[in-house]
Amino acid sequence: MRFLQKFKIFESTQELPEFGTKWINDKGEKIFILKSDQYDKTIGYYTLSDPEYKRYIKPETFYAEYKPLDKHIYRDDIEFEFDKATYLSDERAIIAPYFITKQNEKSIEILNIKEFAADTATFGDNARPYSVTFHKGTLPTSQIEILGEVPEKEGFFYVKVPYWLYKENTELNIKRVVGDFHHMKRLDLRDYSLSNKELMSNFKDPNVVKYFASSNKDERTQQQVRNYARS
């Protein structure tokens, strides 16, 4: 989706705007996208000045009146990365990939599993061992922007967060291990983790199972996660 003629019209593909994006018209009215329905071609939204009242608009009217308030829609200098957060110095903001477990008009809930490279040798197939800690957080939609889905990572979305909010909430900090060989990595919990009942109880959360299924395609990791979920 890209703008032509100084962002006044879209290409003929007429892709509908994504949930979580903010837009603005020539009068300065800002809106927040709640839902885009491909079937009946309507866009649900609320104005930031009156968030309690949900409104609907047809795409042709929407595109004629509004342009994106989010810089990410039209700037081409950002390369998103799944294994770390990206700092935008001009906006004092962070773009980070989060697994969204729940969302509504006022907030989103995220699951963030931090990964720590183990002080052991790699596996025989060069997969890099790592341990984990589990973190959850709630982010107000008024403070963040959901930029879009992470390709090939179901459930993960790139989210733009104010830098101050990212720094003040350690559960938001991204810490992921990149494998040494073809980006392979493998969950490797040792006795001190396996004996931690509070940590291991997280594996019974269906969202944790989905998180691992999406973020790490290593078959042995997938099997371990399923075993921990059943234990």
Short mmCIF file of C-alpha atoms in Angstrom, two decimals:
data_model
loop_
_atom_site.label_atom_id
_atom_site.label_comp_id
_atom_site.label_asym_id
_atom_site.label_seq_id
_atom_site.Cartn_x
_atom_site.Cartn_y
_atom_site.Cartn_z
CA MET A 1 0.00 0.00 0.00
CA ARG A 2 1.60 3.28 -1.05
CA PHE A 3 0.47 6.79 -1.67
CA LEU A 4 0.69 8.69 -4.97
CA GLN A 5 0.53 12.43 -5.59
CA LYS A 6 1.66 13.52 -2.13
CA PHE A 7 -0.38 10.86 -0.32
CA LYS A 8 -3.76 11.98 -1.74
CA ILE A 9 -4.71 8.71 -3.46
CA PHE A 10 -3.80 5.04 -3.28
CA GLU A 11 -2.86 2.61 -5.99
CA SER A 12 -5.79 0.76 -7.50
CA THR A 13 -5.25 -2.28 -5.26
CA GLN A 14 -7.35 -0.47 -2.60
CA GLU A 15 -5.90 -2.36 0.34
CA LEU A 16 -7.78 -1.54 3.49
CA PRO A 17 -5.94 0.13 6.38
CA GLU A 18 -4.57 -2.11 9.13
CA PHE A 19 -5.85 -2.30 12.69
CA GLY A 20 -4.04 0.06 15.03
CA THR A 21 -2.94 2.64 12.48
CA LYS A 22 -3.74 6.31 12.96
CA TRP A 23 -4.81 8.70 10.19
CA ILE A 24 -5.47 12.43 9.84
CA ASN A 25 -7.53 14.65 7.53
CA ASP A 26 -6.96 18.21 6.33
CA LYS A 27 -8.95 19.57 9.28
CA GLY A 28 -6.53 17.93 11.73
CA GLU A 29 -9.02 15.29 12.89
CA LYS A 30 -7.15 12.16 13.96
CA ILE A 31 -8.71 8.69 13.82
CA PHE A 32 -7.74 5.19 14.98
CA ILE A 33 -8.55 2.16 12.80
CA LEU A 34 -10.48 -0.57 14.62
CA LYS A 35 -11.53 -2.88 11.81
CA SER A 36 -11.40 -3.20 8.03
CA ASP A 37 -14.00 -5.50 6.50
CA GLN A 38 -13.09 -6.85 3.07
CA TYR A 39 -16.56 -8.39 2.69
CA ASP A 40 -18.78 -5.33 2.95
CA LYS A 41 -15.97 -2.85 2.23
CA THR A 42 -16.31 -0.76 5.38
CA ILE A 43 -13.70 0.65 7.74
CA GLY A 44 -14.44 0.89 11.44
CA TYR A 45 -12.73 3.64 13.42
CA TYR A 46 -13.01 6.13 16.23
CA THR A 47 -11.77 9.70 16.46
CA LEU A 48 -9.11 10.36 19.06
CA SER A 49 -11.21 13.27 20.30
CA ASP A 50 -14.23 10.98 20.91
CA PRO A 51 -12.93 7.40 21.47
CA GLU A 52 -16.20 6.10 22.94
CA TYR A 53 -18.11 6.40 19.66
CA LYS A 54 -17.36 3.87 16.92
CA ARG A 55 -17.87 5.05 13.35
CA TYR A 56 -17.83 3.50 9.87
CA ILE A 57 -16.70 4.82 6.50
CA LYS A 58 -16.43 3.52 2.94
CA PRO A 59 -12.88 3.05 1.58
CA GLU A 60 -13.34 5.49 -1.32
CA THR A 61 -14.43 8.22 1.10
CA PHE A 62 -11.73 7.30 3.59
CA TYR A 63 -8.88 7.46 1.06
CA ALA A 64 -10.14 10.78 -0.31
CA GLU A 65 -10.23 12.42 3.13
CA TYR A 66 -7.43 10.87 5.20
CA LYS A 67 -3.68 10.42 5.01
CA PRO A 68 -1.55 8.34 7.40
CA LEU A 69 -0.53 9.92 10.66
CA ASP A 70 1.94 7.06 11.18
CA LYS A 71 5.25 7.82 9.51
CA HIS A 72 5.94 4.12 8.99
CA ILE A 73 3.31 3.92 6.23
CA TYR A 74 5.26 6.15 3.88
CA ARG A 75 8.88 6.23 5.10
CA ASP A 76 11.23 3.76 3.45
CA ASP A 77 14.31 4.09 5.66
CA ILE A 78 13.31 1.46 8.24
CA GLU A 79 14.35 -2.19 8.19
CA PHE A 80 12.44 -4.10 10.82
CA GLU A 81 14.24 -6.94 12.62
CA PHE A 82 12.64 -9.80 14.52
CA ASP A 83 15.53 -10.41 16.94
CA LYS A 84 15.88 -6.88 18.30
CA ALA A 85 14.13 -3.55 18.68
CA THR A 86 14.77 -0.69 16.25
CA TYR A 87 15.29 2.83 17.59
CA LEU A 88 13.87 5.78 15.65
CA SER A 89 15.94 8.77 16.71
CA ASP A 90 13.77 11.30 14.89
CA GLU A 91 10.64 10.11 16.67
CA ARG A 92 12.16 9.05 20.00
CA ALA A 93 10.39 5.74 19.57
CA ILE A 94 11.11 2.02 19.45
CA ILE A 95 9.79 -0.47 16.92
CA ALA A 96 9.71 -3.96 18.39
CA PRO A 97 8.14 -7.30 17.42
CA TYR A 98 5.65 -8.47 20.04
CA PHE A 99 3.34 -11.46 20.31
CA ILE A 100 -0.14 -10.02 20.89
CA THR A 101 -2.37 -12.23 23.03
CA LYS A 102 -5.36 -9.89 23.39
CA GLN A 103 -6.50 -6.56 22.05
CA ASN A 104 -9.41 -4.16 22.32
CA GLU A 105 -10.09 -0.51 21.65
CA LYS A 106 -8.09 0.70 24.64
CA SER A 107 -5.14 -1.67 24.99
CA ILE A 108 -3.21 -4.68 23.78
CA GLU A 109 -1.69 -7.45 25.88
CA ILE A 110 1.66 -8.82 24.81
CA LEU A 111 3.78 -11.87 25.60
CA ASN A 112 7.53 -11.37 25.50
CA ILE A 113 9.86 -14.32 26.07
CA LYS A 114 13.45 -13.25 26.66
CA GLU A 115 16.16 -15.62 25.47
CA PHE A 116 19.61 -16.12 26.99
CA ALA A 117 22.44 -17.97 25.25
CA ALA A 118 23.60 -20.90 27.39
CA ASP A 119 27.22 -21.12 28.51
CA THR A 120 27.59 -24.49 26.83
CA ALA A 121 28.82 -25.74 23.50
CA THR A 122 26.46 -25.89 20.55
CA PHE A 123 24.52 -29.03 19.74
CA GLY A 124 25.94 -31.55 17.28
CA ASP A 125 23.94 -29.96 14.45
CA ASN A 126 25.26 -26.49 15.43
CA ALA A 127 22.00 -25.34 16.99
CA ARG A 128 22.68 -22.77 19.71
CA PRO A 129 21.26 -23.63 23.17
CA TYR A 130 19.34 -21.01 25.13
CA SER A 131 17.19 -20.56 28.22
CA VAL A 132 14.17 -18.29 28.68
CA THR A 133 12.23 -16.03 31.02
CA PHE A 134 8.58 -15.06 30.53
CA HIS A 135 7.17 -11.54 30.55
CA LYS A 136 3.72 -10.06 29.94
CA GLY A 137 2.61 -6.48 29.54
CA THR A 138 -0.33 -4.25 28.68
CA LEU A 139 0.08 -1.31 26.30
CA PRO A 140 -2.51 1.46 25.83
CA THR A 141 -3.53 1.94 22.20
CA SER A 142 -3.37 5.70 22.73
CA GLN A 143 0.41 5.45 23.23
CA ILE A 144 1.39 2.89 20.60
CA GLU A 145 0.99 2.08 16.92
CA ILE A 146 0.62 -1.42 15.48
CA LEU A 147 2.58 -1.33 12.23
CA GLY A 148 1.68 -4.74 10.85
CA GLU A 149 2.29 -8.46 11.07
CA VAL A 150 5.80 -9.90 11.22
CA PRO A 151 6.25 -11.97 8.03
CA GLU A 152 6.18 -15.73 8.63
CA LYS A 153 5.73 -15.22 12.40
CA GLU A 154 2.05 -15.79 13.12
CA GLY A 155 0.81 -13.81 16.10
CA PHE A 156 3.72 -11.36 16.09
CA PHE A 157 3.28 -7.71 15.16
CA TYR A 158 5.68 -4.82 14.82
CA VAL A 159 4.63 -2.22 17.37
CA LYS A 160 5.90 1.34 17.69
CA VAL A 161 6.32 2.33 21.34
CA PRO A 162 7.50 5.64 22.81
CA TYR A 163 11.12 5.33 23.91
CA TRP A 164 10.32 6.41 27.48
CA LEU A 165 7.65 3.70 27.78
CA TYR A 166 10.02 1.04 26.44
CA LYS A 167 12.78 2.04 28.89
CA GLU A 168 10.51 2.25 31.93
CA ASN A 169 8.95 -1.19 31.41
CA THR A 170 11.58 -3.93 31.38
CA GLU A 171 9.01 -6.52 30.27
CA LEU A 172 9.01 -4.77 26.88
CA ASN A 173 12.74 -5.17 26.29
CA ILE A 174 13.54 -7.52 23.42
CA LYS A 175 16.25 -10.11 24.02
CA ARG A 176 16.45 -12.92 21.47
CA VAL A 177 19.20 -15.33 20.53
CA VAL A 178 20.34 -15.67 16.93
CA GLY A 179 21.70 -19.11 16.05
CA ASP A 180 25.29 -19.56 15.00
CA PHE A 181 24.55 -21.74 11.97
CA HIS A 182 21.70 -20.99 9.57
CA HIS A 183 20.03 -19.14 12.46
CA MET A 184 19.33 -22.38 14.31
CA LYS A 185 18.74 -22.25 18.03
CA ARG A 186 17.33 -24.75 20.50
CA LEU A 187 15.60 -24.44 23.86
CA ASP A 188 17.86 -26.00 26.47
CA LEU A 189 16.55 -25.75 30.03
CA ARG A 190 18.84 -27.03 32.77
CA ASP A 191 18.07 -28.22 36.32
CA TYR A 192 17.80 -24.74 37.85
CA SER A 193 15.07 -23.89 35.31
CA LEU A 194 13.34 -27.26 35.34
CA SER A 195 13.04 -27.11 39.14
CA ASN A 196 11.49 -23.62 39.01
CA LYS A 197 7.77 -24.40 39.23
CA GLU A 198 6.71 -20.82 38.55
CA LEU A 199 8.79 -20.63 35.37
CA MET A 200 7.73 -24.06 34.11
CA SER A 201 4.04 -23.33 34.71
CA ASN A 202 4.21 -20.80 31.86
CA PHE A 203 4.41 -23.64 29.35
CA LYS A 204 0.80 -24.57 30.18
CA ASP A 205 -0.33 -21.28 28.65
CA PRO A 206 -1.58 -21.98 25.08
CA ASN A 207 -0.17 -18.62 23.99
CA VAL A 208 3.30 -19.71 25.06
CA VAL A 209 3.00 -22.84 22.92
CA LYS A 210 1.87 -20.71 19.97
CA TYR A 211 4.71 -18.26 20.61
CA PHE A 212 7.36 -20.98 20.32
CA ALA A 213 5.65 -22.56 17.32
CA SER A 214 5.86 -19.24 15.50
CA SER A 215 9.25 -17.96 16.68
CA ASN A 216 11.42 -21.08 16.55
CA LYS A 217 10.91 -23.76 13.90
CA ASP A 218 13.44 -26.14 15.46
CA GLU A 219 11.62 -29.49 15.76
CA ARG A 220 13.35 -30.53 18.98
CA THR A 221 12.38 -27.23 20.60
CA GLN A 222 8.79 -27.74 19.51
CA GLN A 223 8.74 -31.22 21.03
CA GLN A 224 10.19 -29.99 24.32
CA VAL A 225 7.61 -27.21 24.56
CA ARG A 226 4.77 -29.69 23.98
CA ASN A 227 6.21 -32.01 26.62
CA TYR A 228 6.52 -29.20 29.17
CA ALA A 229 2.93 -28.15 28.42
CA ARG A 230 1.68 -31.66 29.21
CA SER A 231 3.75 -32.20 32.34
#
